[in-house]
Structures are given as C-alpha cells and as structure tokens.
C-alpha cells in the first residue's frame, strides 16, 4: 500500500467546522480520516457521507456492540453510507452478525480488541480475567474465525496479532505518537516507524497532527516515516 492509504487522521475535534478546517489544510496530502463519537454526535455522520462522496476514505469508529439484529441493521445502513472501515467490539456473536450483514459490500469490519488507553489494572477493574496481551490475542483469533476484515489493537501487540490473522487482514493501530510527542491519555503507544515494522497495516494519528502548529507539515513528516519504515 501507498503511505497515503496507511495513514488515518483522526478528526477528534468538537465541530464539523473544525473538521472542515483540518481537511482543507491537509488537502490532497491525506486521503483517509477517522470519525468517532465526538464528531459523529455533532453532525459528523453527514460530514462523513460528504467526505466519502468527495473521494475520501472514512474509518467510522463507532465500536458497535448490541444484540445481533441491531448490530446487523446498523452495519447494513453504514455500508450504504459509503464508509471504508467500521469498528465493533470484538465479541464473537456481534462479529458474526456484522460479517453476515456486510457480505457483498466493500465495508471493512474491524474488531476492537483492548482500548489503547487501558492497561492490566483497568482490565481487572472492568472484571476481565486476562491481561491486555492475552485478551488481544484471544479476540484477534475470534475475529479471524468470524471472517472480519481486520483488528484494532495497540502497536505493541501488532506483531503477535499479525501472526494470528495472517497477511490479508488489516491491523489498525491507534495510540501512535512520533518520537518526543506527549502520550496524552494513551498508555500503550509506539512511533509510526515502530508500528509499521511491527506489522501494522494502518496507523490512526489524531493529536500529533490536528493539534500541530503546522498540520500539513506534521502529516507529511509522518507519511515520510511510514514510507521509510515500509
């Protein structure tokens, strides 16, 4: 893949106007954007449709989880929106329902394993019996068996996940921080080059670009690092 197909810029901004500014500043340099809860609930879903119509790729980060019929119905409608990627929590029943609903479309379904803001203590507090690494690998195998298009995991787990899911599935890694960048609320992070060398197919980068004084230069720098690491 070209580096432009591997960099996903997270539009983690409060308004559509803010998102439009980011997209305008990045221009043709960036082709792939993530839209999550914050922007989705501020008019971002219509904005996502508009971006898709303009030829941009959209990773809709909704982390779906519900009864099978509800998940399937949501996936069917999201596929009609022209989205490129969609996340759901990597629970086997939900994944199987989503895969069946997306059959025959171009929508790539991604199973979210363990959020990059969570560590072992957080999982224990949430009632899980597994440490993050073990739970990520368990869910990666379940996603592969369900026929999912890819996995979302920390870059720290990308190498081990790649061995489980093989060469064809996407391995999407958030929590990417260039060397020296502030980690923010992320606990399991890597640089772009480290993530690519670990087996990531796509990198989600938000704050290091959208909060940069020169967003275009920040994006170009990360794209160059991706190209050099590939």
mmCIF file of C-alpha atoms in Angstrom:
data_model
loop_
_atom_site.group_PDB
_atom_site.id
_atom_site.type_symbol
_atom_site.label_atom_id
_atom_site.label_comp_id
_atom_site.label_asym_id
_atom_site.label_seq_id
_atom_site.Cartn_x
_atom_site.Cartn_y
_atom_site.Cartn_z
ATOM 1 C CA UNK A 1 0.000 0.000 0.000
ATOM 2 C CA UNK A 2 0.998 3.598 -0.553
ATOM 3 C CA UNK A 3 1.703 5.539 2.637
ATOM 4 C CA UNK A 4 -1.395 7.682 1.988
ATOM 5 C CA UNK A 5 -3.534 4.546 2.248
ATOM 6 C CA UNK A 6 -1.936 3.648 5.580
ATOM 7 C CA UNK A 7 -2.274 6.946 7.458
ATOM 8 C CA UNK A 8 -5.698 7.590 9.001
ATOM 9 C CA UNK A 9 -6.052 11.050 10.515
ATOM 10 C CA UNK A 10 -8.435 11.120 13.457
ATOM 11 C CA UNK A 11 -10.855 14.034 13.237
ATOM 12 C CA UNK A 12 -11.152 14.237 17.025
ATOM 13 C CA UNK A 13 -12.490 17.781 17.018
ATOM 14 C CA UNK A 14 -15.685 19.243 18.529
ATOM 15 C CA UNK A 15 -17.437 20.599 15.436
ATOM 16 C CA UNK A 16 -17.863 19.946 11.741
ATOM 17 C CA UNK A 17 -16.435 23.406 11.058
ATOM 18 C CA UNK A 18 -13.261 22.394 12.887
ATOM 19 C CA UNK A 19 -13.130 19.140 10.901
ATOM 20 C CA UNK A 20 -13.614 21.000 7.624
ATOM 21 C CA UNK A 21 -10.662 23.217 8.515
ATOM 22 C CA UNK A 22 -8.429 20.214 9.180
ATOM 23 C CA UNK A 23 -9.420 18.526 5.919
ATOM 24 C CA UNK A 24 -8.914 21.754 3.963
ATOM 25 C CA UNK A 25 -5.456 22.313 5.465
ATOM 26 C CA UNK A 26 -4.346 18.748 4.740
ATOM 27 C CA UNK A 27 -5.731 18.866 1.201
ATOM 28 C CA UNK A 28 -4.561 16.110 -1.138
ATOM 29 C CA UNK A 29 -1.835 15.018 1.276
ATOM 30 C CA UNK A 30 -4.288 12.940 3.352
ATOM 31 C CA UNK A 31 -6.926 10.617 1.885
ATOM 32 C CA UNK A 32 -8.124 8.710 4.963
ATOM 33 C CA UNK A 33 -9.972 10.093 8.005
ATOM 34 C CA UNK A 34 -11.413 8.643 11.217
ATOM 35 C CA UNK A 35 -14.671 9.944 12.625
ATOM 36 C CA UNK A 36 -15.575 8.870 16.144
ATOM 37 C CA UNK A 37 -18.148 9.677 18.798
ATOM 38 C CA UNK A 38 -17.188 13.295 19.424
ATOM 39 C CA UNK A 39 -17.681 14.445 15.839
ATOM 40 C CA UNK A 40 -20.391 11.912 14.975
ATOM 41 C CA UNK A 41 -22.734 13.442 17.542
ATOM 42 C CA UNK A 42 -22.036 16.964 16.259
ATOM 43 C CA UNK A 43 -23.165 16.405 12.666
ATOM 44 C CA UNK A 44 -20.229 14.212 11.762
ATOM 45 C CA UNK A 45 -22.219 11.417 10.142
ATOM 46 C CA UNK A 46 -23.470 13.687 7.373
ATOM 47 C CA UNK A 47 -19.956 15.080 7.092
ATOM 48 C CA UNK A 48 -18.659 11.517 6.722
ATOM 49 C CA UNK A 49 -21.052 10.938 3.826
ATOM 50 C CA UNK A 50 -19.894 14.164 2.184
ATOM 51 C CA UNK A 51 -16.229 13.243 2.528
ATOM 52 C CA UNK A 52 -16.894 9.808 1.050
ATOM 53 C CA UNK A 53 -18.686 11.399 -1.905
ATOM 54 C CA UNK A 54 -15.627 13.615 -2.402
ATOM 55 C CA UNK A 55 -13.438 10.531 -2.711
ATOM 56 C CA UNK A 56 -12.012 10.381 0.806
ATOM 57 C CA UNK A 57 -11.847 7.122 2.742
ATOM 58 C CA UNK A 58 -13.661 7.111 6.067
ATOM 59 C CA UNK A 59 -12.989 4.972 9.108
ATOM 60 C CA UNK A 60 -16.188 5.220 11.157
ATOM 61 C CA UNK A 61 -15.151 4.438 14.720
ATOM 62 C CA UNK A 62 -18.460 3.514 16.356
ATOM 63 C CA UNK A 63 -17.340 0.433 18.334
ATOM 64 C CA UNK A 64 -20.742 -1.213 17.878
ATOM 65 C CA UNK A 65 -21.992 -3.748 20.397
ATOM 66 C CA UNK A 66 -25.612 -4.796 20.819
ATOM 67 C CA UNK A 67 -27.924 -7.713 20.122
ATOM 68 C CA UNK A 68 -27.257 -9.414 16.791
ATOM 69 C CA UNK A 69 -30.199 -7.937 14.905
ATOM 70 C CA UNK A 70 -29.379 -4.389 15.971
ATOM 71 C CA UNK A 71 -25.720 -4.759 15.009
ATOM 72 C CA UNK A 72 -26.670 -6.230 11.636
ATOM 73 C CA UNK A 73 -29.136 -3.440 10.880
ATOM 74 C CA UNK A 74 -26.579 -0.788 11.788
ATOM 75 C CA UNK A 75 -23.913 -2.404 9.592
ATOM 76 C CA UNK A 76 -26.275 -2.572 6.623
ATOM 77 C CA UNK A 77 -27.008 1.155 6.860
ATOM 78 C CA UNK A 78 -23.370 2.124 7.427
ATOM 79 C CA UNK A 79 -22.340 0.159 4.342
ATOM 80 C CA UNK A 80 -24.847 2.206 2.313
ATOM 81 C CA UNK A 81 -23.154 5.408 3.541
ATOM 82 C CA UNK A 82 -20.019 4.561 1.568
ATOM 83 C CA UNK A 83 -17.775 4.099 4.594
ATOM 84 C CA UNK A 84 -14.450 2.274 4.177
ATOM 85 C CA UNK A 85 -13.965 0.887 7.689
ATOM 86 C CA UNK A 86 -16.210 0.351 10.715
ATOM 87 C CA UNK A 87 -15.334 -0.752 14.232
ATOM 88 C CA UNK A 88 -17.255 -3.000 16.565
ATOM 89 C CA UNK A 89 -16.205 -4.610 19.806
ATOM 90 C CA UNK A 90 -14.663 -7.997 19.136
ATOM 91 C CA UNK A 91 -17.371 -10.124 20.739
ATOM 92 C CA UNK A 92 -17.901 -13.302 18.669
ATOM 93 C CA UNK A 93 -21.698 -13.087 18.297
ATOM 94 C CA UNK A 94 -21.608 -9.426 17.319
ATOM 95 C CA UNK A 95 -18.804 -10.022 14.824
ATOM 96 C CA UNK A 96 -20.597 -12.912 13.145
ATOM 97 C CA UNK A 97 -23.771 -10.851 12.789
ATOM 98 C CA UNK A 98 -21.827 -7.918 11.351
ATOM 99 C CA UNK A 99 -19.923 -10.060 8.860
ATOM 100 C CA UNK A 100 -23.138 -11.541 7.516
ATOM 101 C CA UNK A 101 -24.718 -8.078 7.220
ATOM 102 C CA UNK A 102 -21.708 -6.669 5.372
ATOM 103 C CA UNK A 103 -21.413 -9.557 2.945
ATOM 104 C CA UNK A 104 -21.270 -8.353 -0.660
ATOM 105 C CA UNK A 105 -20.228 -4.795 0.280
ATOM 106 C CA UNK A 106 -16.823 -3.101 0.368
ATOM 107 C CA UNK A 107 -17.081 -2.265 4.067
ATOM 108 C CA UNK A 108 -14.076 -3.491 6.075
ATOM 109 C CA UNK A 109 -15.156 -4.552 9.560
ATOM 110 C CA UNK A 110 -12.633 -4.091 12.346
ATOM 111 C CA UNK A 111 -12.764 -5.828 15.707
ATOM 112 C CA UNK A 112 -11.686 -3.642 18.629
ATOM 113 C CA UNK A 113 -9.633 -5.787 20.991
ATOM 114 C CA UNK A 114 -8.484 -3.725 24.006
ATOM 115 C CA UNK A 115 -8.513 0.080 24.028
ATOM 116 C CA UNK A 116 -5.032 1.604 23.970
ATOM 117 C CA UNK A 117 -5.985 3.738 26.986
ATOM 118 C CA UNK A 118 -6.356 0.572 29.099
ATOM 119 C CA UNK A 119 -3.696 -1.400 30.941
ATOM 120 C CA UNK A 120 -3.870 -4.537 33.106
ATOM 121 C CA UNK A 121 -5.210 -2.672 36.130
ATOM 122 C CA UNK A 122 -8.008 -1.206 34.035
ATOM 123 C CA UNK A 123 -8.991 -4.649 32.755
ATOM 124 C CA UNK A 124 -9.048 -6.075 36.270
ATOM 125 C CA UNK A 125 -11.270 -3.186 37.377
ATOM 126 C CA UNK A 126 -13.599 -3.991 34.456
ATOM 127 C CA UNK A 127 -13.886 -7.617 35.544
ATOM 128 C CA UNK A 128 -11.703 -9.302 32.914
ATOM 129 C CA UNK A 129 -9.574 -12.272 33.865
ATOM 130 C CA UNK A 130 -6.999 -11.721 31.111
ATOM 131 C CA UNK A 131 -4.080 -9.300 30.857
ATOM 132 C CA UNK A 132 -4.209 -6.956 27.822
ATOM 133 C CA UNK A 133 -1.851 -9.017 25.648
ATOM 134 C CA UNK A 134 -3.685 -12.293 26.233
ATOM 135 C CA UNK A 135 -7.103 -10.717 25.661
ATOM 136 C CA UNK A 136 -5.951 -9.020 22.448
ATOM 137 C CA UNK A 137 -4.676 -12.302 21.012
ATOM 138 C CA UNK A 138 -7.825 -14.172 22.036
ATOM 139 C CA UNK A 139 -10.032 -11.597 20.324
ATOM 140 C CA UNK A 140 -7.811 -11.489 17.241
ATOM 141 C CA UNK A 141 -8.294 -15.230 16.781
ATOM 142 C CA UNK A 142 -12.047 -14.883 17.275
ATOM 143 C CA UNK A 143 -12.154 -12.061 14.708
ATOM 144 C CA UNK A 144 -10.270 -14.186 12.182
ATOM 145 C CA UNK A 145 -12.665 -17.077 12.724
ATOM 146 C CA UNK A 146 -15.667 -14.763 12.308
ATOM 147 C CA UNK A 147 -14.412 -13.522 8.934
ATOM 148 C CA UNK A 148 -13.711 -9.927 9.983
ATOM 149 C CA UNK A 149 -11.696 -7.612 7.750
ATOM 150 C CA UNK A 150 -9.252 -6.593 10.428
ATOM 151 C CA UNK A 151 -8.319 -5.848 14.004
ATOM 152 C CA UNK A 152 -7.774 -2.701 16.041
ATOM 153 C CA UNK A 153 -5.032 -3.114 18.624
ATOM 154 C CA UNK A 154 -2.106 -1.338 20.211
ATOM 155 C CA UNK A 155 1.034 -1.292 18.097
ATOM 156 C CA UNK A 156 2.643 -3.186 20.994
ATOM 157 C CA UNK A 157 0.513 -6.188 20.060
ATOM 158 C CA UNK A 158 0.663 -5.741 16.274
ATOM 159 C CA UNK A 159 3.440 -8.268 15.677
ATOM 160 C CA UNK A 160 1.735 -11.021 17.672
ATOM 161 C CA UNK A 161 -1.660 -10.210 16.130
ATOM 162 C CA UNK A 162 -0.203 -10.318 12.612
ATOM 163 C CA UNK A 163 0.985 -13.873 13.237
ATOM 164 C CA UNK A 164 -2.580 -14.861 14.171
ATOM 165 C CA UNK A 165 -4.570 -13.059 11.469
ATOM 166 C CA UNK A 166 -2.163 -13.568 8.566
ATOM 167 C CA UNK A 167 -1.188 -11.205 5.785
ATOM 168 C CA UNK A 168 -4.641 -10.360 4.425
ATOM 169 C CA UNK A 169 -6.442 -8.862 7.423
ATOM 170 C CA UNK A 170 -5.926 -5.223 8.368
ATOM 171 C CA UNK A 171 -4.120 -4.454 11.611
ATOM 172 C CA UNK A 172 -5.084 -0.904 12.595
ATOM 173 C CA UNK A 173 -3.126 0.723 15.403
ATOM 174 C CA UNK A 174 -4.205 3.857 17.303
ATOM 175 C CA UNK A 175 -2.039 5.361 20.016
ATOM 176 C CA UNK A 176 0.627 6.426 17.505
ATOM 177 C CA UNK A 177 2.969 9.136 18.725
ATOM 178 C CA UNK A 178 6.043 10.494 16.903
ATOM 179 C CA UNK A 179 9.228 10.416 18.973
ATOM 180 C CA UNK A 180 9.070 13.013 21.748
ATOM 181 C CA UNK A 181 5.317 13.616 21.440
ATOM 182 C CA UNK A 182 3.059 13.764 24.502
ATOM 183 C CA UNK A 183 1.286 10.442 25.157
ATOM 184 C CA UNK A 184 -1.870 12.185 26.431
ATOM 185 C CA UNK A 185 -4.327 9.605 27.817
ATOM 186 C CA UNK A 186 -2.765 6.714 25.900
ATOM 187 C CA UNK A 187 -0.864 4.053 27.833
ATOM 188 C CA UNK A 188 0.363 1.696 25.078
ATOM 189 C CA UNK A 189 1.955 3.725 22.285
ATOM 190 C CA UNK A 190 4.583 3.467 19.512
ATOM 191 C CA UNK A 191 6.138 5.697 16.899
ATOM 192 C CA UNK A 192 4.888 5.395 13.286
ATOM 193 C CA UNK A 193 8.035 3.544 12.165
ATOM 194 C CA UNK A 194 7.879 1.111 15.079
ATOM 195 C CA UNK A 195 4.225 0.340 14.372
ATOM 196 C CA UNK A 196 4.800 -0.333 10.673
ATOM 197 C CA UNK A 197 7.765 -2.588 11.400
ATOM 198 C CA UNK A 198 5.654 -4.441 13.965
ATOM 199 C CA UNK A 199 3.072 -5.414 11.356
ATOM 200 C CA UNK A 200 0.515 -2.602 11.381
ATOM 201 C CA UNK A 201 -1.218 -2.002 8.065
ATOM 202 C CA UNK A 202 -2.852 1.304 9.086
ATOM 203 C CA UNK A 203 -1.932 3.953 11.658
ATOM 204 C CA UNK A 204 -4.502 6.187 13.336
ATOM 205 C CA UNK A 205 -2.980 9.556 14.221
ATOM 206 C CA UNK A 206 -5.036 12.375 15.722
ATOM 207 C CA UNK A 207 -3.494 14.804 18.220
ATOM 208 C CA UNK A 208 0.044 14.836 16.768
ATOM 209 C CA UNK A 209 -1.485 16.193 13.545
ATOM 210 C CA UNK A 210 -4.644 18.080 14.432
ATOM 211 C CA UNK A 211 -3.010 19.912 17.354
ATOM 212 C CA UNK A 212 0.202 20.693 15.466
ATOM 213 C CA UNK A 213 1.026 24.316 14.694
ATOM 214 C CA UNK A 214 1.562 23.212 11.089
ATOM 215 C CA UNK A 215 -0.814 20.324 10.424
ATOM 216 C CA UNK A 216 0.306 19.778 6.853
ATOM 217 C CA UNK A 217 3.963 19.507 7.801
ATOM 218 C CA UNK A 218 3.091 17.141 10.668
ATOM 219 C CA UNK A 219 1.176 14.864 8.299
ATOM 220 C CA UNK A 220 3.966 14.948 5.709
ATOM 221 C CA UNK A 221 6.521 14.040 8.368
ATOM 222 C CA UNK A 222 4.515 11.002 9.490
ATOM 223 C CA UNK A 223 3.929 9.912 5.884
ATOM 224 C CA UNK A 224 7.674 10.105 5.267
ATOM 225 C CA UNK A 225 8.317 7.978 8.349
ATOM 226 C CA UNK A 226 5.787 5.395 7.111
ATOM 227 C CA UNK A 227 7.473 5.258 3.687
ATOM 228 C CA UNK A 228 10.922 4.873 5.201
ATOM 229 C CA UNK A 229 9.763 2.087 7.521
ATOM 230 C CA UNK A 230 7.852 0.084 4.901
#
